[in-house]
């Protein structure tokens, strides 16, 4: 049996995974409750990268047919030399859209420069 490896499977942990199903469910719950990723990682004794992987599993769809009367938006550092953009409903603080990982070379030019 040289070169072979056994992989255990249980209802508690998916095959080829290291984080239990229960912890993954708790990560999702805390993300939905708008907890900070560092806080979630510390609370559950996992890496921030594990929390980010779970966040990346979420699918967000924006309804562009209606927009709030008052919107706010901001940009913030996402990764080294990359920025993220967030738009939200100002009155209810609902997130409308997040654009991750853009920089000056890959985001659209302002309308004022397109003439």
JSON list of N, CA and C in Angstrom, two decimals, residues 35-101:
[
{"chain": "A", "resi": 35, "resn": "UNK", "atom": "N", "xyz": [-20.85, 40.84, 10.98]},
{"chain": "A", "resi": 35, "resn": "UNK", "atom": "CA", "xyz": [-19.70, 40.85, 11.88]},
{"chain": "A", "resi": 35, "resn": "UNK", "atom": "C", "xyz": [-18.42, 41.03, 11.06]},
{"chain": "A", "resi": 36, "resn": "UNK", "atom": "N", "xyz": [-17.43, 41.67, 11.63]},
{"chain": "A", "resi": 36, "resn": "UNK", "atom": "CA", "xyz": [-16.15, 41.86, 10.95]},
{"chain": "A", "resi": 36, "resn": "UNK", "atom": "C", "xyz": [-15.44, 40.52, 10.78]},
{"chain": "A", "resi": 37, "resn": "UNK", "atom": "N", "xyz": [-14.75, 40.37, 9.65]},
{"chain": "A", "resi": 37, "resn": "UNK", "atom": "CA", "xyz": [-14.08, 39.10, 9.36]},
{"chain": "A", "resi": 37, "resn": "UNK", "atom": "C", "xyz": [-13.03, 38.76, 10.41]},
{"chain": "A", "resi": 38, "resn": "UNK", "atom": "N", "xyz": [-12.27, 39.75, 10.87]},
{"chain": "A", "resi": 38, "resn": "UNK", "atom": "CA", "xyz": [-11.27, 39.49, 11.91]},
{"chain": "A", "resi": 38, "resn": "UNK", "atom": "C", "xyz": [-11.92, 39.02, 13.20]},
{"chain": "A", "resi": 39, "resn": "UNK", "atom": "N", "xyz": [-13.06, 39.61, 13.53]},
{"chain": "A", "resi": 39, "resn": "UNK", "atom": "CA", "xyz": [-13.80, 39.22, 14.73]},
{"chain": "A", "resi": 39, "resn": "UNK", "atom": "C", "xyz": [-14.29, 37.77, 14.61]},
{"chain": "A", "resi": 40, "resn": "UNK", "atom": "N", "xyz": [-14.83, 37.43, 13.45]},
{"chain": "A", "resi": 40, "resn": "UNK", "atom": "CA", "xyz": [-15.32, 36.06, 13.21]},
{"chain": "A", "resi": 40, "resn": "UNK", "atom": "C", "xyz": [-14.17, 35.07, 13.33]},
{"chain": "A", "resi": 41, "resn": "UNK", "atom": "N", "xyz": [-13.05, 35.38, 12.68]},
{"chain": "A", "resi": 41, "resn": "UNK", "atom": "CA", "xyz": [-11.89, 34.48, 12.71]},
{"chain": "A", "resi": 41, "resn": "UNK", "atom": "C", "xyz": [-11.40, 34.28, 14.14]},
{"chain": "A", "resi": 42, "resn": "UNK", "atom": "N", "xyz": [-11.30, 35.36, 14.89]},
{"chain": "A", "resi": 42, "resn": "UNK", "atom": "CA", "xyz": [-10.83, 35.26, 16.28]},
{"chain": "A", "resi": 42, "resn": "UNK", "atom": "C", "xyz": [-11.81, 34.46, 17.13]},
{"chain": "A", "resi": 43, "resn": "UNK", "atom": "N", "xyz": [-13.09, 34.77, 16.97]},
{"chain": "A", "resi": 43, "resn": "UNK", "atom": "CA", "xyz": [-14.12, 34.10, 17.78]},
{"chain": "A", "resi": 43, "resn": "UNK", "atom": "C", "xyz": [-14.17, 32.59, 17.53]},
{"chain": "A", "resi": 44, "resn": "UNK", "atom": "N", "xyz": [-13.95, 32.18, 16.26]},
{"chain": "A", "resi": 44, "resn": "UNK", "atom": "CA", "xyz": [-14.06, 30.76, 15.90]},
{"chain": "A", "resi": 44, "resn": "UNK", "atom": "C", "xyz": [-12.70, 30.06, 15.81]},
{"chain": "A", "resi": 45, "resn": "UNK", "atom": "N", "xyz": [-11.63, 30.78, 16.14]},
{"chain": "A", "resi": 45, "resn": "UNK", "atom": "CA", "xyz": [-10.26, 30.23, 16.10]},
{"chain": "A", "resi": 45, "resn": "UNK", "atom": "C", "xyz": [-9.91, 29.66, 14.73]},
{"chain": "A", "resi": 46, "resn": "UNK", "atom": "N", "xyz": [-10.20, 30.46, 13.70]},
{"chain": "A", "resi": 46, "resn": "UNK", "atom": "CA", "xyz": [-9.85, 30.09, 12.33]},
{"chain": "A", "resi": 46, "resn": "UNK", "atom": "C", "xyz": [-9.14, 31.28, 11.70]},
{"chain": "A", "resi": 47, "resn": "UNK", "atom": "N", "xyz": [-8.63, 31.10, 10.50]},
{"chain": "A", "resi": 47, "resn": "UNK", "atom": "CA", "xyz": [-7.93, 32.20, 9.83]},
{"chain": "A", "resi": 47, "resn": "UNK", "atom": "C", "xyz": [-8.93, 33.14, 9.15]},
{"chain": "A", "resi": 48, "resn": "UNK", "atom": "N", "xyz": [-8.50, 34.37, 8.95]},
{"chain": "A", "resi": 48, "resn": "UNK", "atom": "CA", "xyz": [-9.32, 35.33, 8.21]},
{"chain": "A", "resi": 48, "resn": "UNK", "atom": "C", "xyz": [-9.54, 34.83, 6.79]},
{"chain": "A", "resi": 49, "resn": "UNK", "atom": "N", "xyz": [-8.56, 34.13, 6.23]},
{"chain": "A", "resi": 49, "resn": "UNK", "atom": "CA", "xyz": [-8.69, 33.56, 4.88]},
{"chain": "A", "resi": 49, "resn": "UNK", "atom": "C", "xyz": [-9.84, 32.56, 4.81]},
{"chain": "A", "resi": 50, "resn": "UNK", "atom": "N", "xyz": [-10.04, 31.79, 5.86]},
{"chain": "A", "resi": 50, "resn": "UNK", "atom": "CA", "xyz": [-11.16, 30.84, 5.90]},
{"chain": "A", "resi": 50, "resn": "UNK", "atom": "C", "xyz": [-12.49, 31.58, 5.87]},
{"chain": "A", "resi": 51, "resn": "UNK", "atom": "N", "xyz": [-12.57, 32.69, 6.58]},
{"chain": "A", "resi": 51, "resn": "UNK", "atom": "CA", "xyz": [-13.79, 33.50, 6.58]},
{"chain": "A", "resi": 51, "resn": "UNK", "atom": "C", "xyz": [-13.99, 34.09, 5.18]},
{"chain": "A", "resi": 52, "resn": "UNK", "atom": "N", "xyz": [-12.92, 34.57, 4.56]},
{"chain": "A", "resi": 52, "resn": "UNK", "atom": "CA", "xyz": [-13.01, 35.15, 3.22]},
{"chain": "A", "resi": 52, "resn": "UNK", "atom": "C", "xyz": [-13.47, 34.10, 2.20]},
{"chain": "A", "resi": 53, "resn": "UNK", "atom": "N", "xyz": [-12.97, 32.88, 2.31]},
{"chain": "A", "resi": 53, "resn": "UNK", "atom": "CA", "xyz": [-13.41, 31.82, 1.39]},
{"chain": "A", "resi": 53, "resn": "UNK", "atom": "C", "xyz": [-14.91, 31.57, 1.52]},
{"chain": "A", "resi": 54, "resn": "UNK", "atom": "N", "xyz": [-15.42, 31.59, 2.76]},
{"chain": "A", "resi": 54, "resn": "UNK", "atom": "CA", "xyz": [-16.86, 31.40, 2.97]},
{"chain": "A", "resi": 54, "resn": "UNK", "atom": "C", "xyz": [-17.64, 32.57, 2.39]},
{"chain": "A", "resi": 55, "resn": "UNK", "atom": "N", "xyz": [-17.14, 33.79, 2.58]},
{"chain": "A", "resi": 55, "resn": "UNK", "atom": "CA", "xyz": [-17.80, 34.97, 2.02]},
{"chain": "A", "resi": 55, "resn": "UNK", "atom": "C", "xyz": [-17.85, 34.88, 0.50]},
{"chain": "A", "resi": 56, "resn": "UNK", "atom": "N", "xyz": [-16.79, 34.38, -0.12]},
{"chain": "A", "resi": 56, "resn": "UNK", "atom": "CA", "xyz": [-16.75, 34.27, -1.58]},
{"chain": "A", "resi": 56, "resn": "UNK", "atom": "C", "xyz": [-17.74, 33.24, -2.12]},
{"chain": "A", "resi": 57, "resn": "UNK", "atom": "N", "xyz": [-18.27, 32.37, -1.27]},
{"chain": "A", "resi": 57, "resn": "UNK", "atom": "CA", "xyz": [-19.29, 31.41, -1.69]},
{"chain": "A", "resi": 57, "resn": "UNK", "atom": "C", "xyz": [-20.65, 32.08, -1.85]},
{"chain": "A", "resi": 58, "resn": "UNK", "atom": "N", "xyz": [-20.86, 33.22, -1.19]},
{"chain": "A", "resi": 58, "resn": "UNK", "atom": "CA", "xyz": [-22.13, 33.94, -1.31]},
{"chain": "A", "resi": 58, "resn": "UNK", "atom": "C", "xyz": [-22.27, 34.52, -2.71]},
{"chain": "A", "resi": 59, "resn": "UNK", "atom": "N", "xyz": [-23.48, 34.53, -3.20]},
{"chain": "A", "resi": 59, "resn": "UNK", "atom": "CA", "xyz": [-23.79, 35.15, -4.49]},
{"chain": "A", "resi": 59, "resn": "UNK", "atom": "C", "xyz": [-24.71, 36.33, -4.23]},
{"chain": "A", "resi": 60, "resn": "UNK", "atom": "N", "xyz": [-24.26, 37.51, -4.65]},
{"chain": "A", "resi": 60, "resn": "UNK", "atom": "CA", "xyz": [-25.05, 38.72, -4.45]},
{"chain": "A", "resi": 60, "resn": "UNK", "atom": "C", "xyz": [-25.57, 39.19, -5.80]},
{"chain": "A", "resi": 61, "resn": "UNK", "atom": "N", "xyz": [-26.86, 39.48, -5.85]},
{"chain": "A", "resi": 61, "resn": "UNK", "atom": "CA", "xyz": [-27.45, 40.01, -7.07]},
{"chain": "A", "resi": 61, "resn": "UNK", "atom": "C", "xyz": [-28.07, 41.36, -6.74]},
{"chain": "A", "resi": 62, "resn": "UNK", "atom": "N", "xyz": [-27.79, 42.32, -7.58]},
{"chain": "A", "resi": 62, "resn": "UNK", "atom": "CA", "xyz": [-28.30, 43.67, -7.38]},
{"chain": "A", "resi": 62, "resn": "UNK", "atom": "C", "xyz": [-29.47, 43.92, -8.31]},
{"chain": "A", "resi": 63, "resn": "UNK", "atom": "N", "xyz": [-30.56, 44.44, -7.78]},
{"chain": "A", "resi": 63, "resn": "UNK", "atom": "CA", "xyz": [-31.70, 44.83, -8.60]},
{"chain": "A", "resi": 63, "resn": "UNK", "atom": "C", "xyz": [-31.46, 46.26, -9.07]},
{"chain": "A", "resi": 64, "resn": "UNK", "atom": "N", "xyz": [-31.07, 46.39, -10.33]},
{"chain": "A", "resi": 64, "resn": "UNK", "atom": "CA", "xyz": [-30.76, 47.71, -10.88]},
{"chain": "A", "resi": 64, "resn": "UNK", "atom": "C", "xyz": [-32.01, 48.42, -11.39]},
{"chain": "A", "resi": 65, "resn": "UNK", "atom": "N", "xyz": [-33.20, 47.80, -11.27]},
{"chain": "A", "resi": 65, "resn": "UNK", "atom": "CA", "xyz": [-34.43, 48.44, -11.74]},
{"chain": "A", "resi": 65, "resn": "UNK", "atom": "C", "xyz": [-34.86, 49.58, -10.83]},
{"chain": "A", "resi": 66, "resn": "UNK", "atom": "N", "xyz": [-34.54, 49.49, -9.55]},
{"chain": "A", "resi": 66, "resn": "UNK", "atom": "CA", "xyz": [-34.86, 50.56, -8.62]},
{"chain": "A", "resi": 66, "resn": "UNK", "atom": "C", "xyz": [-33.64, 50.87, -7.77]},
{"chain": "A", "resi": 67, "resn": "UNK", "atom": "N", "xyz": [-33.43, 52.12, -7.53]},
{"chain": "A", "resi": 67, "resn": "UNK", "atom": "CA", "xyz": [-32.34, 52.56, -6.67]},
{"chain": "A", "resi": 67, "resn": "UNK", "atom": "C", "xyz": [-32.93, 53.42, -5.55]},
{"chain": "A", "resi": 68, "resn": "UNK", "atom": "N", "xyz": [-32.27, 53.49, -4.42]},
{"chain": "A", "resi": 68, "resn": "UNK", "atom": "CA", "xyz": [-32.78, 54.31, -3.33]},
{"chain": "A", "resi": 68, "resn": "UNK", "atom": "C", "xyz": [-32.76, 55.80, -3.68]},
{"chain": "A", "resi": 69, "resn": "UNK", "atom": "N", "xyz": [-33.57, 56.55, -2.98]},
{"chain": "A", "resi": 69, "resn": "UNK", "atom": "CA", "xyz": [-33.62, 58.00, -3.21]},
{"chain": "A", "resi": 69, "resn": "UNK", "atom": "C", "xyz": [-32.28, 58.66, -2.88]},
{"chain": "A", "resi": 70, "resn": "UNK", "atom": "N", "xyz": [-31.64, 58.21, -1.80]},
{"chain": "A", "resi": 70, "resn": "UNK", "atom": "CA", "xyz": [-30.34, 58.76, -1.39]},
{"chain": "A", "resi": 70, "resn": "UNK", "atom": "C", "xyz": [-29.36, 57.60, -1.27]},
{"chain": "A", "resi": 71, "resn": "UNK", "atom": "N", "xyz": [-28.25, 57.71, -1.99]},
{"chain": "A", "resi": 71, "resn": "UNK", "atom": "CA", "xyz": [-27.21, 56.68, -1.95]},
{"chain": "A", "resi": 71, "resn": "UNK", "atom": "C", "xyz": [-25.93, 57.25, -1.37]},
{"chain": "A", "resi": 72, "resn": "UNK", "atom": "N", "xyz": [-25.14, 56.38, -0.77]},
{"chain": "A", "resi": 72, "resn": "UNK", "atom": "CA", "xyz": [-23.79, 56.76, -0.35]},
{"chain": "A", "resi": 72, "resn": "UNK", "atom": "C", "xyz": [-22.84, 55.73, -0.93]},
{"chain": "A", "resi": 73, "resn": "UNK", "atom": "N", "xyz": [-21.62, 56.16, -1.17]},
{"chain": "A", "resi": 73, "resn": "UNK", "atom": "CA", "xyz": [-20.61, 55.24, -1.69]},
{"chain": "A", "resi": 73, "resn": "UNK", "atom": "C", "xyz": [-19.26, 55.63, -1.16]},
{"chain": "A", "resi": 74, "resn": "UNK", "atom": "N", "xyz": [-18.38, 54.66, -1.16]},
{"chain": "A", "resi": 74, "resn": "UNK", "atom": "CA", "xyz": [-17.04, 54.88, -0.63]},
{"chain": "A", "resi": 74, "resn": "UNK", "atom": "C", "xyz": [-16.10, 53.88, -1.29]},
{"chain": "A", "resi": 75, "resn": "UNK", "atom": "N", "xyz": [-14.83, 54.20, -1.23]},
{"chain": "A", "resi": 75, "resn": "UNK", "atom": "CA", "xyz": [-13.82, 53.25, -1.67]},
{"chain": "A", "resi": 75, "resn": "UNK", "atom": "C", "xyz": [-12.89, 53.01, -0.49]},
{"chain": "A", "resi": 76, "resn": "UNK", "atom": "N", "xyz": [-12.35, 51.82, -0.43]},
{"chain": "A", "resi": 76, "resn": "UNK", "atom": "CA", "xyz": [-11.48, 51.47, 0.70]},
{"chain": "A", "resi": 76, "resn": "UNK", "atom": "C", "xyz": [-10.42, 50.49, 0.22]},
{"chain": "A", "resi": 77, "resn": "UNK", "atom": "N", "xyz": [-9.31, 50.44, 0.94]},
{"chain": "A", "resi": 77, "resn": "UNK", "atom": "CA", "xyz": [-8.22, 49.53, 0.59]},
{"chain": "A", "resi": 77, "resn": "UNK", "atom": "C", "xyz": [-8.70, 48.09, 0.75]},
{"chain": "A", "resi": 78, "resn": "UNK", "atom": "N", "xyz": [-8.50, 47.30, -0.28]},
{"chain": "A", "resi": 78, "resn": "UNK", "atom": "CA", "xyz": [-8.93, 45.90, -0.28]},
{"chain": "A", "resi": 78, "resn": "UNK", "atom": "C", "xyz": [-7.73, 44.98, -0.12]},
{"chain": "A", "resi": 79, "resn": "UNK", "atom": "N", "xyz": [-6.77, 45.12, -0.97]},
{"chain": "A", "resi": 79, "resn": "UNK", "atom": "CA", "xyz": [-5.50, 44.39, -0.91]},
{"chain": "A", "resi": 79, "resn": "UNK", "atom": "C", "xyz": [-4.43, 45.36, -1.36]},
{"chain": "A", "resi": 80, "resn": "UNK", "atom": "N", "xyz": [-3.20, 44.94, -1.29]},
{"chain": "A", "resi": 80, "resn": "UNK", "atom": "CA", "xyz": [-2.10, 45.81, -1.69]},
{"chain": "A", "resi": 80, "resn": "UNK", "atom": "C", "xyz": [-2.34, 46.34, -3.10]},
{"chain": "A", "resi": 81, "resn": "UNK", "atom": "N", "xyz": [-2.36, 47.64, -3.24]},
{"chain": "A", "resi": 81, "resn": "UNK", "atom": "CA", "xyz": [-2.54, 48.35, -4.50]},
{"chain": "A", "resi": 81, "resn": "UNK", "atom": "C", "xyz": [-3.91, 48.10, -5.15]},
{"chain": "A", "resi": 82, "resn": "UNK", "atom": "N", "xyz": [-4.86, 47.57, -4.41]},
{"chain": "A", "resi": 82, "resn": "UNK", "atom": "CA", "xyz": [-6.20, 47.35, -4.95]},
{"chain": "A", "resi": 82, "resn": "UNK", "atom": "C", "xyz": [-7.21, 48.03, -4.03]},
{"chain": "A", "resi": 83, "resn": "UNK", "atom": "N", "xyz": [-8.28, 48.48, -4.62]},
{"chain": "A", "resi": 83, "resn": "UNK", "atom": "CA", "xyz": [-9.32, 49.15, -3.87]},
{"chain": "A", "resi": 83, "resn": "UNK", "atom": "C", "xyz": [-10.65, 48.43, -4.09]},
{"chain": "A", "resi": 84, "resn": "UNK", "atom": "N", "xyz": [-11.57, 48.61, -3.17]},
{"chain": "A", "resi": 84, "resn": "UNK", "atom": "CA", "xyz": [-12.94, 48.14, -3.33]},
{"chain": "A", "resi": 84, "resn": "UNK", "atom": "C", "xyz": [-13.86, 49.35, -3.27]},
{"chain": "A", "resi": 85, "resn": "UNK", "atom": "N", "xyz": [-15.00, 49.21, -3.91]},
{"chain": "A", "resi": 85, "resn": "UNK", "atom": "CA", "xyz": [-16.00, 50.27, -3.97]},
{"chain": "A", "resi": 85, "resn": "UNK", "atom": "C", "xyz": [-17.29, 49.70, -3.39]},
{"chain": "A", "resi": 86, "resn": "UNK", "atom": "N", "xyz": [-17.93, 50.44, -2.51]},
{"chain": "A", "resi": 86, "resn": "UNK", "atom": "CA", "xyz": [-19.20, 50.00, -1.93]},
{"chain": "A", "resi": 86, "resn": "UNK", "atom": "C", "xyz": [-20.24, 51.09, -2.13]},
{"chain": "A", "resi": 87, "resn": "UNK", "atom": "N", "xyz": [-21.43, 50.69, -2.55]},
{"chain": "A", "resi": 87, "resn": "UNK", "atom": "CA", "xyz": [-22.56, 51.60, -2.69]},
{"chain": "A", "resi": 87, "resn": "UNK", "atom": "C", "xyz": [-23.68, 51.09, -1.79]},
{"chain": "A", "resi": 88, "resn": "UNK", "atom": "N", "xyz": [-24.34, 52.00, -1.08]},
{"chain": "A", "resi": 88, "resn": "UNK", "atom": "CA", "xyz": [-25.41, 51.56, -0.18]},
{"chain": "A", "resi": 88, "resn": "UNK", "atom": "C", "xyz": [-26.54, 52.58, -0.12]},
{"chain": "A", "resi": 89, "resn": "UNK", "atom": "N", "xyz": [-27.68, 52.09, 0.34]},
{"chain": "A", "resi": 89, "resn": "UNK", "atom": "CA", "xyz": [-28.84, 52.93, 0.60]},
{"chain": "A", "resi": 89, "resn": "UNK", "atom": "C", "xyz": [-28.51, 53.74, 1.86]},
{"chain": "A", "resi": 90, "resn": "UNK", "atom": "N", "xyz": [-28.48, 55.05, 1.73]},
{"chain": "A", "resi": 90, "resn": "UNK", "atom": "CA", "xyz": [-28.08, 55.92, 2.84]},
{"chain": "A", "resi": 90, "resn": "UNK", "atom": "C", "xyz": [-29.03, 55.82, 4.02]},
{"chain": "A", "resi": 91, "resn": "UNK", "atom": "N", "xyz": [-30.34, 55.77, 3.75]},
{"chain": "A", "resi": 91, "resn": "UNK", "atom": "CA", "xyz": [-31.33, 55.79, 4.83]},
{"chain": "A", "resi": 91, "resn": "UNK", "atom": "C", "xyz": [-31.39, 54.48, 5.61]},
{"chain": "A", "resi": 92, "resn": "UNK", "atom": "N", "xyz": [-31.28, 53.34, 4.90]},
{"chain": "A", "resi": 92, "resn": "UNK", "atom": "CA", "xyz": [-31.46, 52.04, 5.56]},
{"chain": "A", "resi": 92, "resn": "UNK", "atom": "C", "xyz": [-30.15, 51.26, 5.69]},
{"chain": "A", "resi": 93, "resn": "UNK", "atom": "N", "xyz": [-29.05, 51.80, 5.16]},
{"chain": "A", "resi": 93, "resn": "UNK", "atom": "CA", "xyz": [-27.72, 51.18, 5.22]},
{"chain": "A", "resi": 93, "resn": "UNK", "atom": "C", "xyz": [-27.66, 49.81, 4.56]},
{"chain": "A", "resi": 94, "resn": "UNK", "atom": "N", "xyz": [-28.56, 49.55, 3.60]},
{"chain": "A", "resi": 94, "resn": "UNK", "atom": "CA", "xyz": [-28.51, 48.30, 2.84]},
{"chain": "A", "resi": 94, "resn": "UNK", "atom": "C", "xyz": [-27.46, 48.41, 1.76]},
{"chain": "A", "resi": 95, "resn": "UNK", "atom": "N", "xyz": [-26.60, 47.41, 1.66]},
{"chain": "A", "resi": 95, "resn": "UNK", "atom": "CA", "xyz": [-25.56, 47.41, 0.63]},
{"chain": "A", "resi": 95, "resn": "UNK", "atom": "C", "xyz": [-26.22, 47.13, -0.72]},
{"chain": "A", "resi": 96, "resn": "UNK", "atom": "N", "xyz": [-25.89, 47.97, -1.71]},
{"chain": "A", "resi": 96, "resn": "UNK", "atom": "CA", "xyz": [-26.41, 47.80, -3.06]},
{"chain": "A", "resi": 96, "resn": "UNK", "atom": "C", "xyz": [-25.43, 47.00, -3.90]},
{"chain": "A", "resi": 97, "resn": "UNK", "atom": "N", "xyz": [-24.16, 47.35, -3.80]},
{"chain": "A", "resi": 97, "resn": "UNK", "atom": "CA", "xyz": [-23.15, 46.65, -4.59]},
{"chain": "A", "resi": 97, "resn": "UNK", "atom": "C", "xyz": [-21.77, 46.85, -3.99]},
{"chain": "A", "resi": 98, "resn": "UNK", "atom": "N", "xyz": [-20.92, 45.85, -4.18]},
{"chain": "A", "resi": 98, "resn": "UNK", "atom": "CA", "xyz": [-19.51, 45.94, -3.81]},
{"chain": "A", "resi": 98, "resn": "UNK", "atom": "C", "xyz": [-18.70, 45.50, -5.02]},
{"chain": "A", "resi": 99, "resn": "UNK", "atom": "N", "xyz": [-17.80, 46.35, -5.45]},
{"chain": "A", "resi": 99, "resn": "UNK", "atom": "CA", "xyz": [-16.88, 46.01, -6.53]},
{"chain": "A", "resi": 99, "resn": "UNK", "atom": "C", "xyz": [-15.51, 45.83, -5.92]},
{"chain": "A", "resi": 100, "resn": "UNK", "atom": "N", "xyz": [-15.01, 44.61, -5.95]},
{"chain": "A", "resi": 100, "resn": "UNK", "atom": "CA", "xyz": [-13.73, 44.30, -5.31]},
{"chain": "A", "resi": 100, "resn": "UNK", "atom": "C", "xyz": [-12.57, 44.35, -6.28]},
{"chain": "A", "resi": 101, "resn": "UNK", "atom": "N", "xyz": [-11.43, 44.73, -5.75]},
{"chain": "A", "resi": 101, "resn": "UNK", "atom": "CA", "xyz": [-10.16, 44.54, -6.42]},
{"chain": "A", "resi": 101, "resn": "UNK", "atom": "C", "xyz": [-9.91, 45.35, -7.67]}
]
